[in-house]
Amino acid sequence: MTARSQGLHTRVLDTLGREISSGDFPPGSVLRTDELARRFEVSRTVVREVVRVLESMHLVESRRRVGVTVRPTEEWNVYDPQVIRWRLAGADRPRQLRSLTVLRSAIEPVAAGLAALNATPEQCAALTECALGMVATSRGQQLEGYLRHDIAFHRIVLNASGNEMFARLGDVVAEVLAGRTHHQVMFEDPDPAAVTLHVRLAEAVREGSAADAERLTKEIAVGALHELDVLAP
């Protein structure tokens, strides 16, 4: 695929993905390849490639002599990072953020407890470095810098758990954190209490205290849910 066709593919995929995820094309809607090619001024080959990606996410299915049909919402791969990004860009953002944050609150405390038991010295050092980076970028409206450290922090916790299923959720958590920042569901500066909890969590993992790591992560989750109550009711 050439750079130009790759760019067209990305543009069409992102537009259709957002429209389907936001309900512009509700379940049961039929999308015609020829109509999409005319609308986006691209070849049918590009449209077919986009449809294949959407099919892999279970957003649509192709039927002979029918066209491309939008699948029921409950069949979507809601763990796909791109689907998460599209859904967070829509009007249903508050509900999506709450749903994803509740998921995190159920999983990350357990992962943190395991990380305290299984983390390598290198992972402990990296976790501490990320926590200090969060402290350094927590003032002066440096949200993009803070976000980078925050995402890296939570990836390390999930990976250090030693559970490959938890580790695979790193991209999901990254999209949640990025969505909160990019859609202004964050205070101009992060909550100081949340920053402190991350520092203490890094210490608990380094010290091998599973109970403390699990408890502190639960407190982080509770704080995130409270922020949603305030910023995205």
XYZ file of N, CA and C in Angstrom:
699
model
N 0.847 -1.197 0.000
C 0.000 0.000 0.000
C 0.878 1.240 0.000
N 0.638 2.152 -0.935
C 1.434 3.370 -1.019
C 1.093 4.299 0.141
N 1.951 5.320 0.333
C 1.709 6.274 1.409
C 0.382 7.003 1.195
N 0.096 7.310 -0.098
C -1.151 8.024 -0.384
C -2.360 7.148 -0.066
N -2.337 5.888 -0.533
C -3.480 5.011 -0.270
C -3.610 4.714 1.214
N -2.469 4.639 1.921
C -2.518 4.444 3.368
C -3.211 5.617 4.047
N -2.911 6.837 3.557
C -3.550 8.019 4.120
C -5.043 8.031 3.858
N -5.444 7.640 2.647
C -6.870 7.569 2.324
C -7.556 6.510 3.178
N -6.900 5.372 3.310
C -7.444 4.281 4.127
C -7.688 4.760 5.554
N -6.706 5.439 6.137
C -6.824 5.918 7.517
C -7.964 6.922 7.655
N -8.073 7.820 6.677
C -9.125 8.849 6.730
C -10.512 8.224 6.668
N -10.705 7.309 5.735
C -12.015 6.671 5.578
C -12.336 5.819 6.804
N -11.357 5.056 7.274
C -11.575 4.199 8.445
C -11.953 5.023 9.658
N -11.221 6.102 9.901
C -11.480 6.911 11.084
C -12.860 7.557 11.010
N -13.233 8.048 9.832
C -14.542 8.695 9.676
C -15.676 7.698 9.866
N -15.598 6.567 9.183
C -16.660 5.566 9.298
C -16.721 4.970 10.697
N -15.552 4.730 11.284
C -15.523 4.185 12.633
C -16.205 5.099 13.632
N -15.921 6.389 13.532
C -16.558 7.361 14.424
C -18.065 7.428 14.178
N -18.470 7.405 12.911
C -19.895 7.523 12.593
C -20.674 6.303 13.076
N -20.104 5.126 12.896
C -20.782 3.912 13.373
C -20.822 3.903 14.903
N -19.698 4.224 15.528
C -19.621 4.193 16.991
C -20.538 5.209 17.652
N -20.761 6.342 16.972
C -21.601 7.397 17.550
C -23.078 7.199 17.260
N -23.405 6.210 16.418
C -24.806 5.950 16.114
C -25.323 6.644 14.880
N -24.447 7.350 14.139
C -24.890 7.958 12.880
C -25.384 6.880 11.919
N -24.738 5.712 11.996
C -25.212 4.536 11.266
C -25.601 3.489 12.311
N -26.852 3.462 12.723
C -27.267 2.530 13.782
C -27.214 1.079 13.314
N -27.237 0.137 14.251
C -27.237 -1.284 13.882
C -28.329 -1.589 12.858
N -27.957 -2.385 11.859
C -28.890 -2.714 10.784
C -28.734 -1.841 9.565
N -28.033 -0.708 9.707
C -27.801 0.167 8.554
C -26.969 -0.573 7.509
N -27.260 -0.316 6.260
C -26.538 -0.955 5.163
C -25.692 0.094 4.445
N -24.397 -0.182 4.336
C -23.467 0.716 3.661
C -23.085 0.099 2.322
N -23.216 0.839 1.269
C -22.900 0.349 -0.073
C -21.478 0.757 -0.464
N -20.736 -0.207 -0.951
C -19.346 0.049 -1.327
C -19.235 1.161 -2.364
N -20.070 1.110 -3.391
C -20.006 2.130 -4.443
C -20.319 3.520 -3.895
N -21.314 3.588 -3.008
C -21.687 4.884 -2.433
C -20.568 5.436 -1.560
N -19.916 4.555 -0.804
C -18.803 4.999 0.048
C -17.629 5.467 -0.811
N -17.368 4.763 -1.905
C -16.268 5.165 -2.795
C -16.525 6.551 -3.380
N -17.780 6.805 -3.765
C -18.110 8.130 -4.299
C -18.037 9.197 -3.212
N -18.565 8.876 -2.063
C -18.578 9.867 -0.979
C -17.167 10.314 -0.615
N -16.246 9.354 -0.464
C -14.895 9.684 -0.004
C -13.925 9.926 -1.156
N -14.417 9.748 -2.395
C -13.588 9.937 -3.583
C -12.344 9.052 -3.524
N -12.592 7.774 -3.236
C -11.519 6.780 -3.186
C -11.941 5.578 -4.038
N -11.007 4.687 -4.255
C -11.312 3.492 -5.040
C -12.094 2.490 -4.199
N -12.768 1.575 -4.871
C -13.486 0.527 -4.154
C -12.513 -0.382 -3.401
N -11.278 -0.456 -3.895
C -10.256 -1.255 -3.198
C -9.999 -0.695 -1.808
N -9.875 0.637 -1.714
C -9.668 1.272 -0.403
C -10.867 1.011 0.498
N -12.073 1.127 -0.047
C -13.279 0.887 0.755
C -13.306 -0.548 1.260
N -12.965 -1.499 0.393
C -12.980 -2.903 0.817
C -11.966 -3.160 1.925
N -10.802 -2.504 1.841
C -9.788 -2.656 2.890
C -10.303 -2.097 4.210
N -10.977 -0.966 4.146
C -11.550 -0.370 5.357
C -12.617 -1.285 5.936
N -13.458 -1.839 5.086
C -14.523 -2.732 5.549
C -13.930 -3.952 6.248
N -12.817 -4.471 5.708
C -12.189 -5.635 6.344
C -11.735 -5.305 7.757
N -11.195 -4.100 7.950
C -10.775 -3.700 9.305
C -11.986 -3.573 10.223
N -13.046 -2.945 9.734
C -14.262 -2.800 10.540
C -14.872 -4.162 10.862
N -14.763 -5.108 9.919
C -15.247 -6.465 10.184
C -14.428 -7.127 11.283
N -13.123 -6.898 11.293
C -12.262 -7.496 12.323
C -12.611 -6.971 13.709
N -13.189 -5.773 13.773
C -13.628 -5.187 15.037
C -15.067 -5.581 15.372
N -15.692 -6.340 14.480
C -17.083 -6.789 14.632
C -18.083 -5.630 14.598
N -17.687 -4.530 13.960
C -18.610 -3.407 13.819
C -19.575 -3.622 12.656
N -19.105 -4.324 11.633
C -19.939 -4.559 10.451
C -19.751 -5.996 9.980
N -20.649 -6.426 9.104
C -20.482 -7.690 8.402
C -20.929 -7.512 6.963
N -20.235 -8.184 6.066
C -20.563 -8.098 4.638
C -21.466 -9.259 4.238
N -22.508 -8.945 3.485
C -23.427 -9.966 3.005
C -23.583 -9.833 1.496
N -23.504 -10.954 0.818
C -23.672 -10.949 -0.629
C -25.067 -10.440 -0.988
N -25.100 -9.583 -1.995
C -26.340 -9.012 -2.519
C -27.080 -8.137 -1.496
N -26.452 -7.860 -0.360
C -27.052 -6.971 0.641
C -26.182 -5.738 0.839
N -24.884 -5.977 1.087
C -23.965 -4.880 1.347
C -23.289 -5.050 2.685
N -22.786 -3.975 3.186
C -22.085 -3.972 4.478
C -23.078 -3.523 5.544
N -23.367 -4.399 6.496
C -24.392 -4.129 7.497
C -23.743 -3.858 8.856
N -24.190 -2.804 9.531
C -23.692 -2.486 10.870
C -24.247 -3.508 11.862
N -23.373 -4.093 12.649
C -23.770 -5.148 13.574
C -24.338 -4.549 14.866
N -25.093 -5.335 15.641
C -25.603 -4.862 16.934
C -24.462 -4.455 17.862
N -24.688 -3.453 18.662
C -23.642 -2.913 19.538
C -23.048 -3.973 20.446
N -23.877 -4.897 20.929
C -23.378 -5.904 21.868
C -22.412 -6.893 21.219
N -22.308 -6.860 19.893
C -21.372 -7.747 19.199
C -20.036 -7.067 18.904
N -19.940 -5.773 19.140
C -18.701 -5.044 18.837
C -17.565 -5.508 19.735
N -16.349 -5.401 19.223
C -15.169 -5.672 20.046
C -14.844 -4.400 20.835
N -15.506 -4.249 21.963
C -15.397 -3.005 22.725
C -14.047 -2.869 23.437
N -13.209 -3.915 23.362
C -11.873 -3.821 23.942
C -10.837 -3.353 22.918
N -11.245 -3.233 21.674
C -10.315 -2.757 20.658
C -9.979 -1.291 20.942
N -8.697 -0.939 21.064
C -8.328 0.451 21.403
C -8.904 1.487 20.452
N -8.990 1.143 19.168
C -9.521 2.116 18.203
C -11.024 2.311 18.402
N -11.730 1.236 18.711
C -13.164 1.352 18.992
C -13.374 2.208 20.243
N -12.555 1.990 21.241
C -12.633 2.804 22.459
C -12.419 4.269 22.122
N -11.421 4.554 21.298
C -11.117 5.949 20.926
C -12.300 6.587 20.206
N -12.890 5.838 19.278
C -14.043 6.374 18.536
C -15.226 6.620 19.456
N -15.495 5.688 20.364
C -16.656 5.837 21.242
C -16.461 7.010 22.204
N -15.230 7.221 22.641
C -14.954 8.339 23.540
C -15.059 9.686 22.818
N -14.991 9.666 21.497
C -15.107 10.916 20.731
C -16.562 11.316 20.519
N -17.495 10.443 20.896
C -18.902 10.707 20.636
C -19.648 11.280 21.829
N -20.943 11.462 21.618
C -21.791 12.079 22.645
C -21.968 11.198 23.867
N -21.717 9.893 23.717
C -21.898 8.951 24.818
C -20.644 8.850 25.690
N -19.736 9.828 25.554
C -18.456 9.776 26.250
C -18.575 9.569 27.760
N -19.439 10.307 28.487
C -19.492 10.118 29.947
C -19.789 8.667 30.354
N -20.738 8.036 29.661
C -21.079 6.662 30.015
C -19.933 5.715 29.680
N -19.282 5.966 28.551
C -18.161 5.122 28.160
C -17.004 5.245 29.151
N -16.699 6.470 29.548
C -15.617 6.672 30.514
C -15.928 5.974 31.831
N -17.174 6.076 32.267
C -17.542 5.431 33.531
C -17.439 3.914 33.404
N -17.922 3.364 32.300
C -17.859 1.922 32.094
C -16.417 1.429 32.103
N -15.541 2.147 31.407
C -14.142 1.745 31.331
C -13.419 1.933 32.668
N -13.782 2.979 33.396
C -13.149 3.228 34.687
C -13.578 2.178 35.717
N -14.830 1.748 35.654
C -15.283 0.660 36.520
C -14.527 -0.626 36.182
N -14.314 -0.874 34.887
C -13.514 -2.034 34.486
C -12.119 -1.954 35.084
N -11.502 -0.789 34.982
C -10.167 -0.615 35.567
C -10.176 -0.863 37.059
N -11.216 -0.384 37.737
C -11.265 -0.523 39.200
C -11.401 -1.984 39.627
N -11.923 -2.809 38.714
C -12.064 -4.233 39.022
C -10.783 -5.008 38.749
N -9.972 -4.522 37.817
C -8.807 -5.284 37.367
C -7.486 -4.766 37.927
N -7.285 -3.468 37.892
C -5.967 -2.926 38.236
C -5.552 -3.157 39.687
N -6.465 -3.117 40.665
C -6.011 -3.429 42.023
C -5.429 -4.838 42.143
N -6.063 -5.803 41.507
C -5.538 -7.170 41.533
C -4.186 -7.233 40.845
N -4.085 -6.552 39.694
C -2.820 -6.527 38.962
C -1.716 -5.887 39.805
N -2.057 -4.822 40.527
C -1.061 -4.144 41.364
C -0.589 -5.046 42.495
N -1.538 -5.797 43.093
C -1.149 -6.739 44.143
C -0.189 -7.789 43.619
N -0.447 -8.297 42.425
C 0.451 -9.279 41.812
C 1.792 -8.646 41.450
N 1.740 -7.382 40.999
C 2.979 -6.690 40.645
C 3.901 -6.566 41.857
N 3.306 -6.335 43.021
C 4.122 -6.224 44.233
C 4.859 -7.535 44.536
N 4.291 -8.635 44.088
C 4.901 -9.942 44.327
C 5.848 -10.364 43.211
N 5.623 -9.845 41.999
C 6.334 -10.371 40.834
C 7.241 -9.382 40.116
N 7.149 -8.097 40.429
C 7.911 -7.099 39.668
C 9.408 -7.321 39.798
N 10.109 -7.133 38.692
C 11.567 -7.226 38.696
C 12.151 -5.914 39.223
N 13.416 -5.927 39.629
C 14.043 -4.659 40.045
C 13.971 -3.597 38.956
N 14.104 -4.009 37.696
C 14.044 -3.059 36.585
C 12.646 -2.453 36.471
N 11.622 -3.270 36.655
C 10.251 -2.756 36.598
C 9.963 -1.823 37.769
N 10.480 -2.158 38.929
C 10.302 -1.281 40.098
C 10.959 0.074 39.861
N 12.166 0.043 39.298
C 12.873 1.296 39.015
C 12.115 2.120 37.978
N 11.602 1.465 36.946
C 10.856 2.179 35.909
C 9.572 2.761 36.471
N 8.918 2.024 37.374
C 7.678 2.508 37.981
C 7.954 3.758 38.818
N 9.038 3.726 39.582
C 9.405 4.896 40.379
C 9.728 6.086 39.486
N 10.428 5.824 38.383
C 10.763 6.908 37.450
C 9.507 7.537 36.869
N 8.519 6.706 36.523
C 7.258 7.235 35.982
C 6.518 8.063 37.027
N 6.510 7.570 38.270
C 5.831 8.296 39.345
C 6.470 9.665 39.559
N 7.795 9.711 39.526
C 8.489 10.990 39.686
C 8.219 11.902 38.491
N 8.090 11.305 37.312
C 7.736 12.091 36.130
C 6.353 12.688 36.263
N 5.427 11.933 36.860
C 4.078 12.454 37.098
C 4.128 13.626 38.064
N 4.953 13.512 39.089
C 5.097 14.620 40.039
C 5.638 15.861 39.328
N 6.650 15.658 38.499
C 7.313 16.783 37.827
C 6.402 17.500 36.838
N 5.401 16.795 36.284
C 4.524 17.395 35.271
C 3.115 17.658 35.801
N 2.956 17.588 37.116
C 1.622 17.735 37.699
C 1.224 19.178 37.961
N 2.097 20.103 37.647
C 1.792 21.525 37.815
C 2.150 22.276 36.543
N 1.480 23.396 36.327
C 1.772 24.214 35.160
C 1.076 23.754 33.896
N -0.028 23.033 34.057
C -0.839 22.586 32.927
C -0.002 21.835 31.886
N 0.741 20.859 32.362
C 1.563 20.014 31.485
C 0.881 18.664 31.265
N -0.384 18.699 30.865
C -1.173 17.469 30.839
C -0.652 16.434 29.847
N -0.104 16.856 28.711
C 0.418 15.879 27.751
C 1.629 15.147 28.327
N 2.504 15.893 28.981
C 3.653 15.255 29.620
C 3.219 14.330 30.745
N 2.251 14.790 31.525
C 1.721 13.969 32.609
C 1.107 12.687 32.051
N 0.374 12.819 30.960
C -0.284 11.671 30.353
C 0.729 10.600 29.953
N 1.845 11.006 29.364
C 2.865 10.028 28.939
C 3.358 9.216 30.121
N 3.640 9.885 31.225
C 4.123 9.177 32.414
C 3.017 8.309 33.026
N 1.802 8.815 33.008
C 0.664 8.090 33.590
C 0.407 6.789 32.821
N 0.396 6.877 31.491
C 0.189 5.676 30.675
C 1.304 4.668 30.917
N 2.540 5.146 30.906
C 3.676 4.245 31.120
C 3.593 3.583 32.490
N 3.189 4.343 33.506
C 3.054 3.819 34.871
C 2.094 2.634 34.900
N 0.920 2.822 34.330
C -0.096 1.768 34.400
C 0.258 0.570 33.516
N 0.953 0.806 32.419
C 1.425 -0.319 31.606
C 2.389 -1.184 32.414
N 3.283 -0.538 33.128
C 4.265 -1.288 33.919
C 3.574 -2.122 34.979
N 2.589 -1.545 35.671
C 1.867 -2.291 36.692
C 1.215 -3.533 36.089
N 0.544 -3.358 34.965
C -0.136 -4.489 34.320
C 0.865 -5.544 33.850
N 1.976 -5.103 33.264
C 2.989 -6.053 32.801
C 3.677 -6.752 33.966
N 3.943 -6.003 35.036
C 4.655 -6.562 36.185
C 3.806 -7.559 36.962
N 2.493 -7.573 36.705
C 1.628 -8.536 37.385
C 2.025 -9.965 37.052
N 2.659 -10.157 35.891
C 3.024 -11.502 35.476
C 1.883 -12.260 34.821
N 0.742 -11.588 34.679
C -0.438 -12.201 34.059
C -0.595 -11.615 32.664
N -0.482 -12.479 31.639
C -0.508 -11.965 30.267
C -1.858 -11.377 29.890
N -2.939 -11.827 30.536
C -4.256 -11.271 30.243
C -4.350 -9.827 30.744
N -3.834 -9.580 31.942
C -3.800 -8.214 32.458
C -2.900 -7.338 31.581
N -1.753 -7.896 31.189
C -0.797 -7.111 30.399
C -1.407 -6.642 29.090
N -2.281 -7.463 28.483
C -2.888 -7.100 27.209
C -3.881 -5.952 27.343
N -4.266 -5.605 28.561
C -5.191 -4.490 28.772
C -4.478 -3.135 28.810
N -3.165 -3.161 28.603
C -2.416 -1.907 28.631
C -2.917 -0.894 27.614
N -3.257 -1.359 26.409
C -3.747 -0.441 25.376
C -5.121 0.115 25.738
N -5.951 -0.705 26.384
C -7.276 -0.245 26.820
C -7.126 0.886 27.829
N -6.287 0.653 28.835
C -6.068 1.675 29.866
C -5.470 2.934 29.254
N -4.557 2.762 28.305
C -3.937 3.921 27.653
C -4.983 4.769 26.940
N -5.945 4.130 26.270
C -6.991 4.883 25.571
C -7.907 5.608 26.550
N -8.189 4.990 27.683
C -9.022 5.651 28.700
C -8.320 6.900 29.212
N -7.059 6.759 29.564
C -6.306 7.896 30.100
C -6.161 8.999 29.045
N -5.873 8.598 27.805
C -5.743 9.597 26.732
C -7.077 10.269 26.455
N -8.171 9.496 26.480
C -9.490 10.063 26.234
C -9.867 11.105 27.276
N -9.564 10.810 28.538
C -9.862 11.780 29.602
C -9.122 13.097 29.351
N -7.874 12.985 28.945
C -7.064 14.192 28.731
C -7.496 14.942 27.483
N -7.637 14.243 26.371
C -7.897 14.907 25.090
C -9.322 15.431 24.963
N -10.226 14.929 25.797
C -11.606 15.427 25.774
C -11.926 16.272 27.006
N -10.868 16.794 27.636
C -10.989 17.721 28.766
C -11.831 17.168 29.922
N -11.655 15.873 30.201
C -12.303 15.295 31.380
C -11.221 15.126 32.448
N -10.460 16.175 32.606
C -9.373 16.254 33.588
C -9.336 17.689 34.093
N -8.894 17.859 35.332
C -8.642 19.209 35.816
C -7.412 19.763 35.097
N -7.265 21.079 35.093
C -6.127 21.687 34.390
C -4.805 21.165 34.917
N -4.752 20.888 36.205
C -3.620 20.190 36.811
C -4.175 18.959 37.516
N -3.494 17.823 37.432
C -3.994 16.609 38.074
C -4.204 16.795 39.572
N -5.134 16.027 40.112
C -5.428 16.057 41.536
C -4.172 15.674 42.318
N -3.671 16.542 43.206
C -2.457 16.225 43.969
C -2.569 14.915 44.746
N -3.766 14.613 45.248
C -3.950 13.362 45.994
C -3.710 12.156 45.094
N -4.165 12.236 43.837
C -3.964 11.135 42.895
C -2.479 10.960 42.581
N -1.775 12.061 42.422
C -0.339 11.988 42.140
C 0.380 11.316 43.298
N 0.041 11.707 44.513
C 0.661 11.115 45.701
C 0.371 9.619 45.787
N -0.845 9.221 45.445
C -1.202 7.802 45.491
C -0.350 6.994 44.512
N -0.044 7.557 43.367
C 0.808 6.852 42.411
C 2.230 6.681 42.969
N 2.731 7.703 43.623
C 4.068 7.606 44.247
C 4.064 6.522 45.311
N 3.035 6.518 46.145
C 2.943 5.508 47.204
C 2.762 4.106 46.628
N 2.048 4.004 45.513
C 1.870 2.708 44.873
C 3.205 2.182 44.358
N 3.999 3.054 43.754
C 5.325 2.628 43.292
C 6.156 2.116 44.464
N 6.051 2.787 45.610
C 6.780 2.353 46.804
C 6.281 0.991 47.294
N 4.975 0.802 47.286
C 4.398 -0.459 47.748
C 4.842 -1.619 46.860
N 4.871 -1.399 45.551
C 5.333 -2.447 44.621
C 6.802 -2.744 44.877
N 7.602 -1.704 45.034
C 9.042 -1.885 45.275
C 9.296 -2.643 46.580
N 8.448 -2.383 47.588
C 8.615 -3.035 48.892
C 7.961 -4.413 48.958
N 7.259 -4.807 47.897
C 6.636 -6.125 47.873
C 5.384 -6.238 48.717
N 4.728 -5.117 48.999
C 3.517 -5.125 49.826
C 2.282 -5.230 48.948
N 1.802 -6.453 48.737
C 0.661 -6.672 47.851
C -0.609 -6.021 48.382
N -0.833 -6.121 49.692
C -2.053 -5.559 50.273
C -2.087 -4.046 50.089
N -0.959 -3.379 50.354
C -0.906 -1.924 50.191
C -1.071 -1.534 48.721
N -0.434 -2.289 47.824
C -0.534 -1.974 46.393
C -1.980 -2.084 45.928
N -2.674 -3.115 46.368
C -4.070 -3.289 45.966
C -4.943 -2.180 46.541
N -4.721 -1.851 47.817
C -5.525 -0.806 48.464
C -5.308 0.554 47.806
N -4.069 0.901 47.522
C -3.763 2.200 46.913
C -4.345 2.315 45.505
N -4.324 1.206 44.770
C -4.887 1.234 43.418
C -6.396 1.410 43.473
N -7.029 0.806 44.469
C -8.472 1.014 44.645
C -8.768 2.481 44.931
N -7.912 3.112 45.728
C -8.103 4.540 46.025
C -7.944 5.385 44.761
N -6.997 5.012 43.899
C -6.825 5.728 42.636
C -8.090 5.610 41.797
N -8.670 4.407 41.762
C -9.884 4.174 40.967
C -11.059 4.967 41.517
N -11.190 4.998 42.827
C -12.276 5.763 43.454
C -12.132 7.246 43.109
N -10.911 7.747 43.143
C -10.669 9.143 42.798
C -11.014 9.443 41.352
N -10.694 8.495 40.452
C -11.010 8.684 39.035
C -12.519 8.719 38.810
N -13.253 7.879 39.517
C -14.710 7.876 39.403
C -15.303 9.176 39.952
N -14.717 9.683 41.028
C -15.179 10.950 41.594
C -14.955 12.089 40.600
N -13.811 12.091 39.903
C -13.552 13.128 38.899
C -14.608 13.086 37.801
N -15.013 11.884 37.416
C -16.048 11.757 36.394
C -17.374 12.323 36.888
N -17.683 12.137 38.171
C -18.899 12.699 38.739
C -18.918 14.221 38.591
N -17.730 14.815 38.732
C -17.608 16.272 38.688
C -17.544 16.790 37.245
N -16.727 16.133 36.418
C -16.406 16.665 35.103
C -17.244 16.082 33.967
N -17.789 14.887 34.163
C -18.592 14.253 33.101
C -19.793 13.562 33.705
N -20.661 14.327 34.378
C -21.826 13.720 35.050
C -22.824 13.148 34.051
